[in-house]
Amino acid sequence: MDKPDQYRALTPEELGARLAAVPAIAERVGADPANWKVQEVGDGNLNLVFIVEGPLGTVIVKQALPYVRLVGDSWPLPLYRAYYENHALVRQAERDPGAVPEIYHFDEVQALIVMEFLAPHKILRRKLIDGETVDGLGGFLGRFCARTAFRGSELSMKSADKKQDVGLFSGNVEIPAITEALVFTDPYFGAEMNHHTEGLDPVVEQLRSDAQLKARVQRLLMKFASNTETMVHGDLHSGSIMSTDSDSRVIDPEFVQYGPMGFDLGMLTANFLMAYFSQPAHRSAGELESYQDWILAVVEETLAEFDAEFRRLWDTERTGMLYPASLFEDQGHASHEACAALLAEIRAEALGFCGIEMHRRTLSLAHNADFEDIEDTGLKRRLEARNLAMGADLIRTAETLGNTKELLDLARLYNAKDVL
Ligand code: SR1
Ligand code: MG
């Protein structure tokens, strides 16, 4: 075996020998690795994930691979993403205590994070495909997005601290580049790694021939790449959330960067809408309507709670250089209108990002199981076409779509529409 000070992608067999000496693991799992049971369970696009179980307990070990797992070693990817993920988890735990798994140990050379084993949590995407509900989900996610957006910005942080942090995370170059290409660019031209369901071409052609739509997407890409408002999770989809029937956590912030406040909210909304549109393939007729209604209720609650929590933080934690009390309350001027205007801007951007995410998950490289698990190609195509058409509508109307009710009505409209 290599020296312990050299990176090596671990196998379940050698993990014990490598990590037995780490006190944070020995304390939680047991000191003798001969008594550990190690399983590699990673099914994501990038990393190794091990469940390490011993006489004292269980931990998760997540290790970055030096390439994109989904594609293979032809697409190298820096190991340093684990460093940024660790920093992101530390900040998210401060900004929304209890929302992310506890970190026990970080090894920069091995690009490896040892963290809390969440049980009986299950990946939310799978729960949505299986028709399971989660109490309090929208409230939790709305608060997470509001707290991380607000507390990671200069509405709350000291400017010097925030700017230093922007500098730290700006070293994470290749990971945002994945989003810039796969999410914002590839869906809108015949990029090499793209693929889509047979028969969708007329809808895809319509998107690609709409120069105004592509210009809107590029404007949002410009904001994503240049607007360092706050620290965003960067990949907040239903595969980055784990839930029981009443408890949820956010995982996997390796796509962390400083970006627009509406980015996470938009990605999240898109993933709920894709779950919604895919349901006719996963539910029986008798349960379809009520489960789809539940998904839309989660979207509604997420957006409402985001606004409510943001307003609460605005009133109680506005300690940064932005919108200072010296310009408003201290002069006898309420700042609620300013807050409402900012929230409206965040919402409009979020809906634009939402539409783009709905496109990329059906046209670009990394699709989602909500649609990919559908075996009937004709049904899959019809449901994906609804999703693509609503995504385009959102990109076009993000600024003018009035309120959440209009968003949900639009989803219901496309859900009943034969786009193809
Ligand atoms: C090459 S990585 C593809 C996707 O997987 C991650 O989870 C991100 O969503 C990324 O876009
Ligand atoms: Mg991930």
GROMACS .gro file of N, CA and C in nm, residues 9-113:
model
  315
    9ALA      N    1  -0.730   0.627  -0.372
    9ALA     CA    2  -0.874   0.598  -0.369
    9ALA      C    3  -0.892   0.468  -0.292
   10LEU      N    4  -0.970   0.470  -0.186
   10LEU     CA    5  -0.979   0.355  -0.096
   10LEU      C    6  -1.073   0.246  -0.149
   11THR      N    7  -1.043   0.125  -0.109
   11THR     CA    8  -1.137   0.015  -0.132
   11THR      C    9  -1.191  -0.023   0.007
   12PRO      N   10  -1.307  -0.089   0.013
   12PRO     CA   11  -1.360  -0.128   0.145
   12PRO      C   12  -1.258  -0.213   0.223
   13GLU      N   13  -1.179  -0.293   0.151
   13GLU     CA   14  -1.084  -0.383   0.218
   13GLU      C   15  -0.972  -0.305   0.287
   14GLU      N   16  -0.926  -0.194   0.225
   14GLU     CA   17  -0.810  -0.125   0.284
   14GLU      C   18  -0.849  -0.004   0.369
   15LEU      N   19  -0.977   0.029   0.374
   15LEU     CA   20  -1.018   0.147   0.450
   15LEU      C   21  -0.981   0.134   0.598
   16GLY      N   22  -1.000   0.016   0.654
   16GLY     CA   23  -0.972  -0.006   0.796
   16GLY      C   24  -0.827   0.025   0.829
   17ALA      N   25  -0.735  -0.028   0.748
   17ALA     CA   26  -0.592  -0.008   0.774
   17ALA      C   27  -0.556   0.140   0.765
   18ARG      N   28  -0.620   0.210   0.672
   18ARG     CA   29  -0.591   0.353   0.653
   18ARG      C   30  -0.646   0.439   0.766
   19LEU      N   31  -0.764   0.403   0.818
   19LEU     CA   32  -0.835   0.496   0.907
   19LEU      C   33  -0.843   0.452   1.053
   20ALA      N   34  -0.786   0.336   1.084
   20ALA     CA   35  -0.797   0.287   1.222
   20ALA      C   36  -0.735   0.382   1.323
   21ALA      N   37  -0.632   0.455   1.279
   21ALA     CA   38  -0.560   0.542   1.373
   21ALA      C   39  -0.629   0.676   1.394
   22VAL      N   40  -0.736   0.701   1.322
   22VAL     CA   41  -0.804   0.831   1.337
   22VAL      C   42  -0.894   0.826   1.460
   23PRO      N   43  -0.860   0.901   1.566
   23PRO     CA   44  -0.938   0.890   1.691
   23PRO      C   45  -1.086   0.915   1.671
   24ALA      N   46  -1.119   1.013   1.583
   24ALA     CA   47  -1.261   1.048   1.564
   24ALA      C   48  -1.341   0.928   1.513
   25ILE      N   49  -1.273   0.839   1.441
   25ILE     CA   50  -1.343   0.720   1.390
   25ILE      C   51  -1.343   0.610   1.496
   26ALA      N   52  -1.224   0.585   1.552
   26ALA     CA   53  -1.213   0.478   1.653
   26ALA      C   54  -1.313   0.498   1.767
   27GLU      N   55  -1.327   0.625   1.810
   27GLU     CA   56  -1.420   0.655   1.921
   27GLU      C   57  -1.564   0.620   1.885
   28ARG      N   58  -1.598   0.640   1.761
   28ARG     CA   59  -1.739   0.622   1.722
   28ARG      C   60  -1.772   0.483   1.669
   29VAL      N   61  -1.668   0.416   1.615
   29VAL     CA   62  -1.694   0.287   1.550
   29VAL      C   63  -1.636   0.171   1.632
   30GLY      N   64  -1.523   0.198   1.697
   30GLY     CA   65  -1.451   0.093   1.769
   30GLY      C   66  -1.306   0.093   1.719
   31ALA      N   67  -1.213   0.058   1.808
   31ALA     CA   68  -1.070   0.078   1.776
   31ALA      C   69  -1.013  -0.027   1.680
   32ASP      N   70  -1.073  -0.145   1.677
   32ASP     CA   71  -1.012  -0.253   1.597
   32ASP      C   72  -1.084  -0.268   1.463
   33PRO      N   73  -1.015  -0.232   1.353
   33PRO     CA   74  -1.082  -0.239   1.221
   33PRO      C   75  -1.120  -0.381   1.180
   34ALA      N   76  -1.062  -0.480   1.249
   34ALA     CA   77  -1.102  -0.618   1.218
   34ALA      C   78  -1.252  -0.639   1.248
   35ASN      N   79  -1.304  -0.555   1.338
   35ASN     CA   80  -1.447  -0.566   1.373
   35ASN      C   81  -1.536  -0.471   1.293
   36TRP      N   82  -1.476  -0.403   1.194
   36TRP     CA   83  -1.558  -0.309   1.116
   36TRP      C   84  -1.617  -0.381   0.996
   37LYS      N   85  -1.737  -0.337   0.960
   37LYS     CA   86  -1.795  -0.381   0.833
   37LYS      C   87  -1.799  -0.257   0.742
   38VAL      N   88  -1.733  -0.268   0.627
   38VAL     CA   89  -1.724  -0.151   0.538
   38VAL      C   90  -1.791  -0.182   0.404
   39GLN      N   91  -1.880  -0.094   0.363
   39GLN     CA   92  -1.948  -0.111   0.233
   39GLN      C   93  -1.935   0.016   0.154
   40GLU      N   94  -1.903   0.006   0.026
   40GLU     CA   95  -1.904   0.126  -0.060
   40GLU      C   96  -2.043   0.135  -0.120
   41VAL      N   97  -2.111   0.250  -0.096
   41VAL     CA   98  -2.250   0.261  -0.137
   41VAL      C   99  -2.276   0.380  -0.229
   42GLY      N  100  -2.168   0.447  -0.271
   42GLY     CA  101  -2.185   0.570  -0.352
   42GLY      C  102  -2.257   0.541  -0.482
   43ASP      N  103  -2.365   0.615  -0.506
   43ASP     CA  104  -2.432   0.599  -0.635
   43ASP      C  105  -2.449   0.735  -0.703
   44GLY      N  106  -2.370   0.833  -0.654
   44GLY     CA  107  -2.374   0.967  -0.713
   44GLY      C  108  -2.282   0.974  -0.833
   45ASN      N  109  -2.263   1.094  -0.884
   45ASN     CA  110  -2.187   1.112  -1.008
   45ASN      C  111  -2.037   1.128  -0.986
   46LEU      N  112  -1.994   1.150  -0.859
   46LEU     CA  113  -1.855   1.193  -0.842
   46LEU      C  114  -1.769   1.113  -0.744
   47ASN      N  115  -1.823   1.067  -0.633
   47ASN     CA  116  -1.738   1.026  -0.520
   47ASN      C  117  -1.756   0.882  -0.476
   48LEU      N  118  -1.662   0.841  -0.389
   48LEU     CA  119  -1.680   0.716  -0.315
   48LEU      C  120  -1.751   0.749  -0.184
   49VAL      N  121  -1.845   0.664  -0.144
   49VAL     CA  122  -1.911   0.682  -0.015
   49VAL      C  123  -1.912   0.545   0.055
   50PHE      N  124  -1.854   0.542   0.176
   50PHE     CA  125  -1.847   0.417   0.252
   50PHE      C  126  -1.933   0.428   0.378
   51ILE      N  127  -2.006   0.320   0.408
   51ILE     CA  128  -2.067   0.308   0.540
   51ILE      C  129  -1.972   0.222   0.622
   52VAL      N  130  -1.926   0.276   0.735
   52VAL     CA  131  -1.832   0.203   0.820
   52VAL      C  132  -1.903   0.172   0.952
   53GLU      N  133  -1.925   0.046   0.976
   53GLU     CA  134  -2.007   0.002   1.090
   53GLU      C  135  -1.919  -0.079   1.185
   54GLY      N  136  -1.927  -0.050   1.314
   54GLY     CA  137  -1.847  -0.126   1.411
   54GLY      C  138  -1.925  -0.149   1.537
   55PRO      N  139  -1.860  -0.208   1.639
   55PRO     CA  140  -1.933  -0.241   1.762
   55PRO      C  141  -1.988  -0.118   1.834
   56LEU      N  142  -1.925  -0.001   1.815
   56LEU     CA  143  -1.972   0.118   1.888
   56LEU      C  144  -2.071   0.203   1.809
   57GLY      N  145  -2.068   0.190   1.678
   57GLY     CA  146  -2.158   0.273   1.598
   57GLY      C  147  -2.118   0.275   1.452
   58THR      N  148  -2.174   0.370   1.380
   58THR     CA  149  -2.156   0.374   1.234
   58THR      C  150  -2.122   0.517   1.190
   59VAL      N  151  -2.033   0.530   1.094
   59VAL     CA  152  -2.003   0.662   1.035
   59VAL      C  153  -2.004   0.650   0.883
   60ILE      N  154  -2.011   0.766   0.818
   60ILE     CA  155  -1.999   0.773   0.672
   60ILE      C  156  -1.861   0.828   0.639
   61VAL      N  157  -1.793   0.767   0.543
   61VAL     CA  158  -1.667   0.820   0.492
   61VAL      C  159  -1.690   0.854   0.345
   62LYS      N  160  -1.675   0.982   0.313
   62LYS     CA  161  -1.692   1.025   0.174
   62LYS      C  162  -1.556   1.065   0.120
   63GLN      N  163  -1.514   1.004   0.011
   63GLN     CA  164  -1.383   1.035  -0.046
   63GLN      C  165  -1.397   1.079  -0.192
   64ALA      N  166  -1.333   1.191  -0.224
   64ALA     CA  167  -1.336   1.239  -0.363
   64ALA      C  168  -1.249   1.150  -0.450
   65LEU      N  169  -1.293   1.126  -0.571
   65LEU     CA  170  -1.211   1.056  -0.671
   65LEU      C  171  -1.146   1.161  -0.761
   66PRO      N  172  -1.032   1.129  -0.821
   66PRO     CA  173  -0.965   1.232  -0.903
   66PRO      C  174  -1.026   1.245  -1.042
   67TYR      N  175  -1.143   1.192  -1.061
   67TYR     CA  176  -1.211   1.202  -1.191
   67TYR      C  177  -1.363   1.196  -1.167
   68VAL      N  178  -1.440   1.225  -1.271
   68VAL     CA  179  -1.586   1.219  -1.261
   68VAL      C  180  -1.629   1.072  -1.268
   69ARG      N  181  -1.684   1.024  -1.160
   69ARG     CA  182  -1.720   0.881  -1.152
   69ARG      C  183  -1.818   0.841  -1.263
   70LEU      N  184  -1.910   0.930  -1.292
   70LEU     CA  185  -2.014   0.903  -1.392
   70LEU      C  186  -1.955   0.880  -1.531
   71VAL      N  187  -1.841   0.944  -1.558
   71VAL     CA  188  -1.784   0.940  -1.693
   71VAL      C  189  -1.660   0.851  -1.699
   72GLY      N  190  -1.577   0.857  -1.594
   72GLY     CA  191  -1.454   0.778  -1.592
   72GLY      C  192  -1.331   0.869  -1.592
   73ASP      N  193  -1.211   0.806  -1.597
   73ASP     CA  194  -1.090   0.887  -1.578
   73ASP      C  195  -1.054   0.974  -1.699
   74SER      N  196  -1.137   0.969  -1.804
   74SER     CA  197  -1.115   1.062  -1.915
   74SER      C  198  -1.156   1.205  -1.875
   75TRP      N  199  -1.226   1.219  -1.762
   75TRP     CA  200  -1.266   1.353  -1.716
   75TRP      C  201  -1.208   1.374  -1.575
   76PRO      N  202  -1.081   1.422  -1.569
   76PRO     CA  203  -1.020   1.442  -1.438
   76PRO      C  204  -1.088   1.555  -1.360
   77LEU      N  205  -1.087   1.543  -1.230
   77LEU     CA  206  -1.151   1.644  -1.144
   77LEU      C  207  -1.066   1.659  -1.018
   78PRO      N  208  -1.036   1.782  -0.978
   78PRO     CA  209  -0.945   1.800  -0.864
   78PRO      C  210  -1.000   1.746  -0.732
   79LEU      N  211  -0.908   1.690  -0.654
   79LEU     CA  212  -0.945   1.637  -0.523
   79LEU      C  213  -0.978   1.748  -0.425
   80TYR      N  214  -0.931   1.869  -0.455
   80TYR     CA  215  -0.949   1.978  -0.360
   80TYR      C  216  -1.095   2.011  -0.335
   81ARG      N  217  -1.187   1.954  -0.411
   81ARG     CA  218  -1.330   1.982  -0.387
   81ARG      C  219  -1.372   1.938  -0.247
   82ALA      N  220  -1.304   1.836  -0.192
   82ALA     CA  221  -1.339   1.791  -0.056
   82ALA      C  222  -1.306   1.900   0.046
   83TYR      N  223  -1.198   1.974   0.019
   83TYR     CA  224  -1.158   2.085   0.107
   83TYR      C  225  -1.270   2.189   0.112
   84TYR      N  226  -1.323   2.222  -0.007
   84TYR     CA  227  -1.431   2.322  -0.011
   84TYR      C  228  -1.560   2.266   0.048
   85GLU      N  229  -1.584   2.139   0.025
   85GLU     CA  230  -1.706   2.079   0.082
   85GLU      C  231  -1.700   2.085   0.235
   86ASN      N  232  -1.583   2.054   0.290
   86ASN     CA  233  -1.568   2.059   0.435
   86ASN      C  234  -1.594   2.201   0.487
   87HIS      N  235  -1.533   2.300   0.420
   87HIS     CA  236  -1.555   2.440   0.461
   87HIS      C  237  -1.703   2.477   0.449
   88ALA      N  238  -1.768   2.429   0.345
   88ALA     CA  239  -1.910   2.461   0.326
   88ALA      C  240  -1.993   2.401   0.439
   89LEU      N  241  -1.965   2.276   0.474
   89LEU     CA  242  -2.042   2.209   0.580
   89LEU      C  243  -2.026   2.281   0.713
   90VAL      N  244  -1.903   2.328   0.740
   90VAL     CA  245  -1.879   2.401   0.865
   90VAL      C  246  -1.964   2.528   0.868
   91ARG      N  247  -1.966   2.601   0.757
   91ARG     CA  248  -2.043   2.726   0.752
   91ARG      C  249  -2.194   2.698   0.758
   92GLN      N  250  -2.240   2.596   0.686
   92GLN     CA  251  -2.384   2.566   0.688
   92GLN      C  252  -2.429   2.525   0.829
   93ALA      N  253  -2.342   2.451   0.900
   93ALA     CA  254  -2.376   2.409   1.036
   93ALA      C  255  -2.388   2.530   1.128
   94GLU      N  256  -2.305   2.631   1.104
   94GLU     CA  257  -2.314   2.754   1.185
   94GLU      C  258  -2.439   2.833   1.150
   95ARG      N  259  -2.469   2.837   1.020
   95ARG     CA  260  -2.578   2.925   0.974
   95ARG      C  261  -2.716   2.863   0.992
   96ASP      N  262  -2.722   2.731   0.990
   96ASP     CA  263  -2.850   2.663   1.015
   96ASP      C  264  -2.822   2.536   1.096
   97PRO      N  265  -2.802   2.555   1.228
   97PRO     CA  266  -2.761   2.441   1.312
   97PRO      C  267  -2.856   2.321   1.299
   98GLY      N  268  -2.795   2.205   1.282
   98GLY     CA  269  -2.874   2.082   1.274
   98GLY      C  270  -2.920   2.048   1.132
   99ALA      N  271  -2.892   2.137   1.036
   99ALA     CA  272  -2.945   2.113   0.900
   99ALA      C  273  -2.855   2.021   0.819
  100VAL      N  274  -2.728   2.008   0.859
  100VAL     CA  275  -2.635   1.925   0.780
  100VAL      C  276  -2.574   1.818   0.871
  101PRO      N  277  -2.520   1.710   0.815
  101PRO     CA  278  -2.461   1.607   0.901
  101PRO      C  279  -2.340   1.662   0.979
  102GLU      N  280  -2.320   1.607   1.098
  102GLU     CA  281  -2.205   1.649   1.179
  102GLU      C  282  -2.076   1.593   1.117
  103ILE      N  283  -1.972   1.676   1.114
  103ILE     CA  284  -1.842   1.634   1.060
  103ILE      C  285  -1.754   1.587   1.177
  104TYR      N  286  -1.695   1.469   1.162
  104TYR     CA  287  -1.610   1.415   1.268
  104TYR      C  288  -1.461   1.432   1.236
  105HIS      N  289  -1.428   1.432   1.107
  105HIS     CA  290  -1.285   1.432   1.071
  105HIS      C  291  -1.272   1.472   0.924
  106PHE      N  292  -1.169   1.553   0.895
  106PHE     CA  293  -1.142   1.587   0.755
  106PHE      C  294  -0.995   1.560   0.727
  107ASP      N  295  -0.967   1.491   0.619
  107ASP     CA  296  -0.829   1.461   0.578
  107ASP      C  297  -0.809   1.520   0.438
  108GLU      N  298  -0.733   1.630   0.434
  108GLU     CA  299  -0.720   1.702   0.308
  108GLU      C  300  -0.645   1.619   0.204
  109VAL      N  301  -0.538   1.549   0.246
  109VAL     CA  302  -0.457   1.471   0.151
  109VAL      C  303  -0.540   1.357   0.091
  110GLN      N  304  -0.617   1.291   0.175
  110GLN     CA  305  -0.700   1.180   0.126
  110GLN      C  306  -0.832   1.228   0.066
  111ALA      N  307  -0.853   1.362   0.068
  111ALA     CA  308  -0.977   1.422   0.014
  111ALA      C  309  -1.098   1.350   0.073
  112LEU      N  310  -1.097   1.338   0.204
  112LEU     CA  311  -1.191   1.247   0.270
  112LEU      C  312  -1.257   1.315   0.392
  113ILE      N  313  -1.386   1.300   0.401
  113ILE     CA  314  -1.461   1.357   0.514
  113ILE      C  315  -1.531   1.243   0.587
   0.00000   0.00000   0.00000
